[in-house]
CSV table of C-alpha atoms and ligand atoms in Angstrom, one decimal:
chain,number,residue,atom,x,y,z
A,1,UNK,CA,25.0,9.7,15.5
A,2,UNK,CA,23.7,12.1,17.9
A,3,UNK,CA,22.9,15.0,15.6
A,4,UNK,CA,20.8,13.1,12.8
A,5,UNK,CA,17.8,14.7,13.5
A,6,UNK,CA,19.4,18.7,15.0
A,7,UNK,CA,17.7,19.3,11.7
A,8,UNK,CA,14.2,18.5,12.7
A,9,UNK,CA,14.7,19.7,15.9
A,10,UNK,CA,15.7,22.8,15.0
A,11,UNK,CA,12.0,23.4,13.4
A,12,UNK,CA,10.4,24.7,16.1
A,13,UNK,CA,6.3,22.9,15.3
A,14,UNK,CA,8.6,19.4,16.0
A,15,UNK,CA,10.9,20.4,18.9
A,16,UNK,CA,13.2,17.3,20.7
A,17,UNK,CA,9.8,16.7,22.5
A,18,UNK,CA,8.0,15.9,18.3
A,19,UNK,CA,11.2,14.0,17.6
A,20,UNK,CA,11.0,12.3,21.1
A,21,UNK,CA,6.6,11.2,19.9
A,22,UNK,CA,7.9,10.4,16.2
A,23,UNK,CA,10.5,7.6,17.9
A,24,UNK,CA,7.5,6.5,19.7
A,25,UNK,CA,5.5,5.3,17.1
A,26,UNK,CA,4.4,2.7,14.5
A,27,UNK,CA,2.7,3.3,11.7
A,28,UNK,CA,1.3,0.8,9.5
A,29,UNK,CA,2.0,1.3,5.3
A,30,UNK,CA,0.3,-0.6,2.7
A,31,UNK,CA,1.6,-1.2,0.2
A,32,UNK,CA,5.1,-0.5,-1.5
A,33,UNK,CA,4.8,0.6,-4.2
A,34,UNK,CA,6.1,3.9,-5.7
A,35,UNK,CA,3.9,6.3,-3.1
A,36,UNK,CA,4.7,3.4,-0.6
A,37,UNK,CA,8.0,3.4,-0.6
A,38,UNK,CA,8.7,7.7,-1.0
A,39,UNK,CA,6.4,7.5,2.6
A,40,UNK,CA,8.9,4.5,4.4
A,41,UNK,CA,12.0,6.5,3.5
A,42,UNK,CA,10.3,10.1,4.4
A,43,UNK,CA,9.3,8.6,8.4
A,44,UNK,CA,12.6,6.0,8.0
A,45,UNK,CA,15.1,9.1,7.9
A,46,UNK,CA,12.8,11.0,10.2
A,47,UNK,CA,13.3,8.9,12.9
A,48,UNK,CA,10.0,6.7,13.2
A,49,UNK,CA,10.4,4.5,15.7
A,50,UNK,CA,8.5,1.2,14.0
A,51,UNK,CA,7.7,0.5,10.8
A,52,UNK,CA,5.2,-2.5,9.3
A,53,UNK,CA,4.6,-2.4,5.4
A,54,UNK,CA,2.8,-4.4,3.6
A,55,UNK,CA,2.8,-6.1,0.1
A,56,UNK,CA,1.9,-8.8,-2.2
A,57,UNK,CA,3.8,-8.2,-5.1
A,58,UNK,CA,7.7,-8.3,-6.0
A,59,UNK,CA,10.3,-6.3,-8.0
A,60,UNK,CA,10.1,-5.8,-11.3
A,61,UNK,CA,12.1,-3.7,-14.3
A,62,UNK,CA,9.0,-1.4,-14.6
A,63,UNK,CA,8.7,-0.3,-10.8
A,64,UNK,CA,12.2,0.9,-11.0
A,65,UNK,CA,11.4,4.7,-12.9
A,66,UNK,CA,9.7,5.8,-9.7
A,67,UNK,CA,9.9,3.4,-7.2
A,68,UNK,CA,13.2,5.1,-4.7
A,69,UNK,CA,13.8,2.1,-2.3
A,70,UNK,CA,14.6,-0.6,-5.8
A,71,UNK,CA,17.9,-1.2,-7.6
A,72,UNK,CA,18.2,-3.1,-10.9
A,73,UNK,CA,19.1,-5.7,-9.2
A,74,UNK,CA,15.8,-6.7,-6.5
A,75,UNK,CA,14.2,-6.3,-10.3
A,76,UNK,CA,17.0,-9.2,-11.6
A,77,UNK,CA,16.3,-11.4,-8.2
A,78,UNK,CA,12.8,-11.3,-7.9
A,79,UNK,CA,12.3,-9.7,-4.5
A,80,UNK,CA,9.1,-9.1,-3.1
A,81,UNK,CA,9.2,-5.2,-2.6
A,82,UNK,CA,8.7,-5.6,1.1
A,83,UNK,CA,12.3,-7.8,1.7
A,84,UNK,CA,13.9,-5.2,-0.7
A,85,UNK,CA,12.9,-2.4,0.6
A,86,UNK,CA,13.1,-3.3,4.1
A,87,UNK,CA,16.8,-3.8,3.2
A,88,UNK,CA,17.4,-0.4,1.7
A,89,UNK,CA,15.7,1.3,4.9
A,90,UNK,CA,17.8,-0.8,7.2
A,91,UNK,CA,20.8,0.6,5.5
A,92,UNK,CA,19.9,4.2,5.8
A,93,UNK,CA,18.3,3.9,9.4
A,94,UNK,CA,19.6,1.1,11.4
A,95,UNK,CA,17.4,1.9,14.4
A,96,UNK,CA,14.0,2.0,12.9
A,97,UNK,CA,12.5,-1.6,13.7
A,98,UNK,CA,11.1,-2.6,10.1
A,99,UNK,CA,8.2,-5.4,9.3
A,100,UNK,CA,8.1,-6.7,5.9
A,101,UNK,CA,4.8,-8.3,5.6
A,102,UNK,CA,4.8,-10.4,2.2
A,103,UNK,CA,0.7,-10.5,1.8
A,104,UNK,CA,-2.4,-9.2,0.2
A,105,UNK,CA,-3.8,-6.4,2.7
A,106,UNK,CA,-7.8,-8.4,2.5
A,107,UNK,CA,-10.2,-7.3,6.1
A,108,UNK,CA,-8.6,-9.9,8.7
A,109,UNK,CA,-5.3,-9.1,9.0
A,110,UNK,CA,-5.5,-5.6,7.6
A,111,UNK,CA,-7.7,-5.5,11.2
A,112,UNK,CA,-5.6,-6.7,13.7
A,113,UNK,CA,-1.8,-5.1,11.7
A,114,UNK,CA,-4.5,-1.7,12.7
A,115,UNK,CA,-4.6,-2.0,16.3
A,116,UNK,CA,-0.8,-2.4,16.8
A,117,UNK,CA,-0.1,1.1,15.1
A,118,UNK,CA,-0.8,4.2,15.5
A,119,UNK,CA,-1.4,6.0,12.1
A,120,UNK,CA,-1.9,3.9,8.5
A,121,UNK,CA,-0.7,4.7,4.8
A,122,UNK,CA,-2.9,4.3,1.7
A,123,UNK,CA,0.2,3.6,-0.4
A,124,UNK,CA,-2.5,1.2,-2.5
A,125,UNK,CA,-3.3,1.0,-5.4
A,126,UNK,CA,-6.6,-0.4,-5.9
A,127,UNK,CA,-10.4,0.6,-4.8
A,128,UNK,CA,-11.2,-2.1,-2.5
A,129,UNK,CA,-8.8,-2.1,-0.3
A,130,UNK,CA,-8.8,1.6,0.6
A,131,UNK,CA,-12.8,1.2,1.5
A,132,UNK,CA,-10.8,-1.2,3.7
A,133,UNK,CA,-8.9,0.7,5.3
A,134,UNK,CA,-11.3,3.4,5.8
A,135,UNK,CA,-13.9,0.8,7.6
A,136,UNK,CA,-11.2,0.0,9.2
A,137,UNK,CA,-10.0,3.1,10.9
A,138,UNK,CA,-13.5,3.6,11.0
A,139,UNK,CA,-13.5,0.6,13.3
A,140,UNK,CA,-10.2,0.7,15.1
A,141,UNK,CA,-10.5,3.9,15.8
A,142,UNK,CA,-6.9,5.0,14.6
A,143,UNK,CA,-6.2,8.3,11.3
A,144,UNK,CA,-5.3,7.0,8.0
A,145,UNK,CA,-4.0,9.2,4.6
A,146,UNK,CA,-5.5,8.7,1.5
A,147,UNK,CA,-3.0,9.0,-0.9
A,148,UNK,CA,-2.7,8.3,-5.1
A,149,UNK,CA,-1.4,9.0,-8.0
A,150,UNK,CA,-2.3,8.1,-12.2
A,151,UNK,CA,-0.6,10.1,-15.1
A,152,UNK,CA,0.5,13.3,-13.3
A,153,UNK,CA,-2.4,14.0,-11.5
A,154,UNK,CA,-2.9,13.2,-8.0
A,155,UNK,CA,-4.8,13.1,-4.6
A,156,UNK,CA,-5.2,13.0,-1.1
A,157,UNK,CA,-6.8,13.5,2.3
A,158,UNK,CA,-6.3,12.8,6.2
A,159,UNK,CA,-8.9,11.3,7.6
A,160,UNK,CA,-9.6,11.5,11.5
A,161,UNK,CA,-12.2,9.0,12.9
A,162,UNK,CA,-15.1,10.9,15.3
A,163,UNK,CA,-13.7,14.6,13.3
A,164,UNK,CA,-13.3,14.3,10.1
A,165,UNK,CA,-15.9,13.0,6.7
A,166,UNK,CA,-14.5,9.5,5.9
A,167,UNK,CA,-13.6,8.6,2.7
A,168,UNK,CA,-17.0,7.1,2.4
A,169,UNK,CA,-18.8,10.6,3.2
A,170,UNK,CA,-17.0,11.1,0.2
A,171,UNK,CA,-17.4,8.5,-2.8
A,172,UNK,CA,-20.7,10.7,-4.0
A,173,UNK,CA,-20.0,14.0,-3.8
A,174,UNK,CA,-16.1,14.5,-4.5
A,175,UNK,CA,-14.8,13.2,-7.8
A,176,UNK,CA,-12.1,10.3,-6.8
A,177,UNK,CA,-12.7,8.5,-10.3
A,178,UNK,CA,-10.2,8.4,-13.4
A,179,UNK,CA,-7.9,6.6,-11.0
A,180,UNK,CA,-6.9,3.8,-12.8
A,181,UNK,CA,-3.5,3.0,-13.9
A,182,UNK,CA,-3.6,1.1,-17.0
A,183,UNK,CA,-4.9,3.7,-19.4
A,184,UNK,CA,-2.8,6.7,-18.3
A,185,UNK,CA,0.5,5.9,-16.9
A,186,UNK,CA,2.5,7.4,-14.2
A,187,UNK,CA,5.6,9.8,-13.3
A,188,UNK,CA,7.4,10.0,-10.7
A,189,UNK,CA,6.6,14.1,-9.4
A,190,UNK,CA,3.4,13.3,-9.4
A,191,UNK,CA,4.5,10.3,-6.8
A,192,UNK,CA,7.0,12.3,-4.6
A,193,UNK,CA,4.2,15.6,-4.9
A,194,UNK,CA,1.4,13.6,-3.1
A,195,UNK,CA,4.1,11.3,-0.3
A,196,UNK,CA,4.9,15.2,0.4
A,197,UNK,CA,1.3,16.1,1.1
A,198,UNK,CA,1.0,12.1,3.0
A,199,UNK,CA,4.4,13.2,5.1
A,200,UNK,CA,3.7,16.8,5.7
A,201,UNK,CA,0.3,15.6,7.8
A,202,UNK,CA,1.7,12.6,9.0
A,203,UNK,CA,4.1,14.5,10.5
A,204,UNK,CA,1.8,16.2,11.7
A,205,UNK,CA,0.2,13.8,13.2
A,206,UNK,CA,2.6,11.7,14.4
A,207,UNK,CA,4.3,14.5,17.1
A,208,UNK,CA,0.4,15.5,18.5
A,209,UNK,CA,-0.4,18.7,16.5
A,210,UNK,CA,-3.6,17.7,14.8
A,211,UNK,CA,-4.9,21.7,14.8
A,212,UNK,CA,-2.4,22.5,12.1
A,213,UNK,CA,-4.3,19.5,9.3
A,214,UNK,CA,-5.0,20.6,5.9
A,215,UNK,CA,-8.2,19.9,6.4
A,216,UNK,CA,-9.3,19.9,2.5
A,217,UNK,CA,-8.9,16.9,-0.3
A,218,UNK,CA,-6.1,18.0,-1.9
A,219,UNK,CA,-5.7,17.3,-5.8
A,220,UNK,CA,-3.7,18.6,-8.5
A,221,UNK,CA,-2.0,17.8,-12.1
A,222,UNK,CA,1.4,18.6,-12.3
A,223,UNK,CA,1.0,18.7,-16.1
A,224,UNK,CA,-2.2,21.5,-16.4
A,225,UNK,CA,-0.7,23.3,-13.9
A,226,UNK,CA,-4.0,23.1,-11.9
A,227,UNK,CA,-4.2,22.6,-8.1
A,228,UNK,CA,-7.5,21.9,-5.7
A,229,UNK,CA,-8.6,22.4,-2.6
A,230,UNK,CA,-11.4,21.1,-1.8
A,231,UNK,CA,-13.6,22.0,2.2
A,232,UNK,CA,-15.1,19.0,3.0
A,233,UNK,CA,-16.0,19.5,6.1
A,234,UNK,CA,-19.6,20.3,5.9
A,235,UNK,CA,-19.6,16.4,3.8
A,236,UNK,CA,-19.5,13.9,6.7
A,237,UNK,CA,-22.9,12.2,6.5
A,238,UNK,CA,-25.3,11.3,9.4
A,239,UNK,CA,-26.4,8.1,8.0
A,240,UNK,CA,-22.4,7.4,6.6
A,241,UNK,CA,-22.6,3.3,6.7
A,242,UNK,CA,-18.3,3.4,8.0
A,243,UNK,CA,-18.0,6.3,9.8
A,244,UNK,CA,-22.3,7.0,10.8
A,245,UNK,CA,-24.5,7.3,13.7
A,246,UNK,CA,-25.8,3.4,12.8
A,247,UNK,CA,-22.3,1.7,11.3
A,248,UNK,CA,-22.2,-1.8,9.3
A,249,UNK,CA,-18.7,-1.4,8.7
A,250,UNK,CA,-19.7,-2.8,4.2
A,251,UNK,CA,-16.4,-3.0,3.4
A,252,UNK,CA,-15.5,-5.4,6.4
A,253,UNK,CA,-18.3,-8.3,5.1
A,254,UNK,CA,-16.6,-11.1,3.4
A,255,UNK,CA,-19.0,-11.0,0.8
A,256,UNK,CA,-17.5,-8.0,-0.4
A,257,UNK,CA,-14.2,-9.8,-0.7
A,258,UNK,CA,-13.1,-11.1,-4.0
A,259,UNK,CA,-11.2,-13.2,-4.5
A,260,UNK,CA,-9.6,-12.7,-7.8
A,261,UNK,CA,-8.0,-9.5,-9.1
A,262,UNK,CA,-7.0,-8.0,-12.5
A,263,UNK,CA,-4.3,-5.9,-11.0
A,264,UNK,CA,-3.6,-2.3,-11.5
A,265,UNK,CA,-1.6,-2.0,-15.3
A,266,UNK,CA,0.1,-5.2,-15.2
A,267,UNK,CA,-2.1,-7.5,-17.8
A,268,UNK,CA,-1.5,-10.0,-14.7
A,269,UNK,CA,-4.5,-11.6,-12.5
A,270,UNK,CA,-4.5,-12.2,-8.2
A,271,UNK,CA,-5.5,-14.9,-7.4
A,272,UNK,CA,-6.4,-15.3,-3.8
A,273,UNK,CA,-6.8,-19.2,-2.3
A,274,UNK,CA,-10.0,-19.9,-1.1
A,275,UNK,CA,-8.5,-20.8,2.7
A,276,UNK,CA,-5.5,-19.6,4.1
A,277,UNK,CA,-2.5,-22.1,3.2
A,278,UNK,CA,1.3,-22.3,3.0
A,279,UNK,CA,3.0,-23.7,-0.6
A,280,UNK,CA,6.1,-26.4,-0.9
A,281,UNK,CA,8.2,-24.2,-3.3
A,282,UNK,CA,10.1,-26.7,-3.3
A,283,UNK,CA,7.8,-29.5,-3.4
A,284,UNK,CA,6.7,-27.3,-6.6
A,285,UNK,CA,9.0,-26.5,-8.3
A,286,UNK,CA,9.5,-29.9,-9.1
A,287,UNK,CA,6.4,-30.8,-10.1
A,288,UNK,CA,6.3,-28.3,-12.7
A,289,UNK,CA,10.2,-29.5,-13.9
A,290,UNK,CA,8.5,-32.4,-15.1
A,291,UNK,CA,6.0,-30.6,-17.3
A,292,UNK,CA,8.4,-28.7,-19.3
A,293,UNK,CA,9.4,-25.2,-18.9
A,294,UNK,CA,10.9,-22.9,-17.3
A,295,UNK,CA,10.7,-22.9,-13.0
A,296,UNK,CA,13.1,-20.1,-11.0
A,297,UNK,CA,12.2,-19.8,-7.3
A,298,UNK,CA,13.7,-17.8,-4.5
A,299,UNK,CA,12.9,-17.7,-0.9
A,300,UNK,CA,9.8,-16.3,-1.4
A,301,UNK,CA,8.5,-17.0,-4.7
A,302,UNK,CA,8.0,-19.2,-7.6
A,303,UNK,CA,7.9,-17.9,-10.9
A,304,UNK,CA,7.2,-19.9,-13.9
A,305,UNK,CA,7.2,-20.1,-17.5
A,306,UNK,CA,4.6,-22.1,-20.0
A,307,UNK,CA,4.1,-19.0,-22.7
A,308,UNK,CA,2.2,-17.6,-23.8
A,309,UNK,CA,1.9,-17.6,-19.5
A,310,UNK,CA,3.9,-17.2,-16.3
A,311,UNK,CA,2.6,-18.1,-13.2
A,312,UNK,CA,4.2,-16.3,-9.8
A,313,UNK,CA,3.4,-19.1,-6.7
A,314,UNK,CA,4.1,-16.8,-3.4
A,315,UNK,CA,4.7,-19.1,-0.3
A,316,UNK,CA,1.1,-17.8,1.4
A,317,UNK,CA,-1.0,-19.8,-2.1
A,318,UNK,CA,-1.5,-16.4,-4.0
A,319,UNK,CA,-1.0,-16.8,-7.4
A,320,UNK,CA,-0.5,-13.7,-10.1
A,321,UNK,CA,-1.0,-15.5,-13.6
A,322,UNK,CA,0.8,-12.5,-16.1
A,323,UNK,CA,-0.4,-12.6,-19.7
A,324,UNK,CA,-4.0,-12.0,-19.1
A,325,UNK,CA,-6.1,-9.4,-18.1
A,326,UNK,CA,-9.2,-12.2,-18.2
A,327,UNK,CA,-10.5,-13.9,-15.0
A,328,UNK,CA,-11.5,-16.4,-16.7
A,329,UNK,CA,-8.5,-17.5,-18.6
A,330,UNK,CA,-6.4,-17.0,-15.4
A,331,UNK,CA,-8.6,-19.9,-13.5
A,332,UNK,CA,-8.1,-22.0,-16.3
A,333,UNK,CA,-4.4,-21.6,-16.5
A,334,UNK,CA,-4.4,-21.9,-12.4
A,335,UNK,CA,-6.4,-24.9,-12.5
A,336,UNK,CA,-4.0,-26.2,-15.4
A,337,UNK,CA,-0.5,-26.5,-13.7
A,338,UNK,CA,-1.8,-25.9,-10.1
A,339,UNK,CA,-5.1,-28.6,-9.3
B,401,ZN,ZN1,-18.8,8.6,6.7
């Protein structure tokens, strides 16, 4: 037990002092997919004190190719990703306090969570959540590390409030596009590369060595053998709505919140109820069973198969409609079975 972190302490930029600082930190990871599982495992092995992981989804077979924390058993049981992740992470390092939250990272909650942590890691799969994360980071004043990958391509950048340009500053000038996963698929080395970039920056922040941060937006394509690092210091905008002098935090306003979202590469639509609810899954199971079709339930979610669609209902009221990318079709299915 005593020499658990000896190799990391021997690494002089960390040392025993840095190791202690890592232990006193709390990190929030948004997303428990490929990047989220990689980052969570790295932080837990490195001896982080507390980790909060948020994800809205459950484990599926198509995740196993690259989402390193999950097993076939998790996919069979349709375990929520954060629950499966927590189980695995505690088996790796039982001394870390791990908080698993099954939820959509929406504005209100994100602000609350952000106030309690020292650093946020972006492991989401969509642009909207990243922009919310960006605004929250500026408002609360804590750093976040952007990361994304698709195909054999990956990109990462570290945002320190009051110091670096924010993601909003870069959106118009730097190519961040092409990141829709339903068109290109993904290979795991691209994931691991982004995780490495994010986690080395995270360690620097956690031990307080900000001078060693990269200060560049880095991107690569492992299949095409391309690499680029863009110096972005000069791109900080005085009139940026997120980090400039007069801020409006546009992505934190209610109007910019979508109630429905087409999920990345999933042929699925998520519908979020307009007010916060708690679903009684047991009662719903009985109700749906009367309508025919197959109902399955675990403590966290209920799955109802009504071909060609399948509905997955979470306790917090969110519903995933599988089998369509069409929002109005998904809404029709939602109302037919769930009122
Ligand atoms: Zn900005």
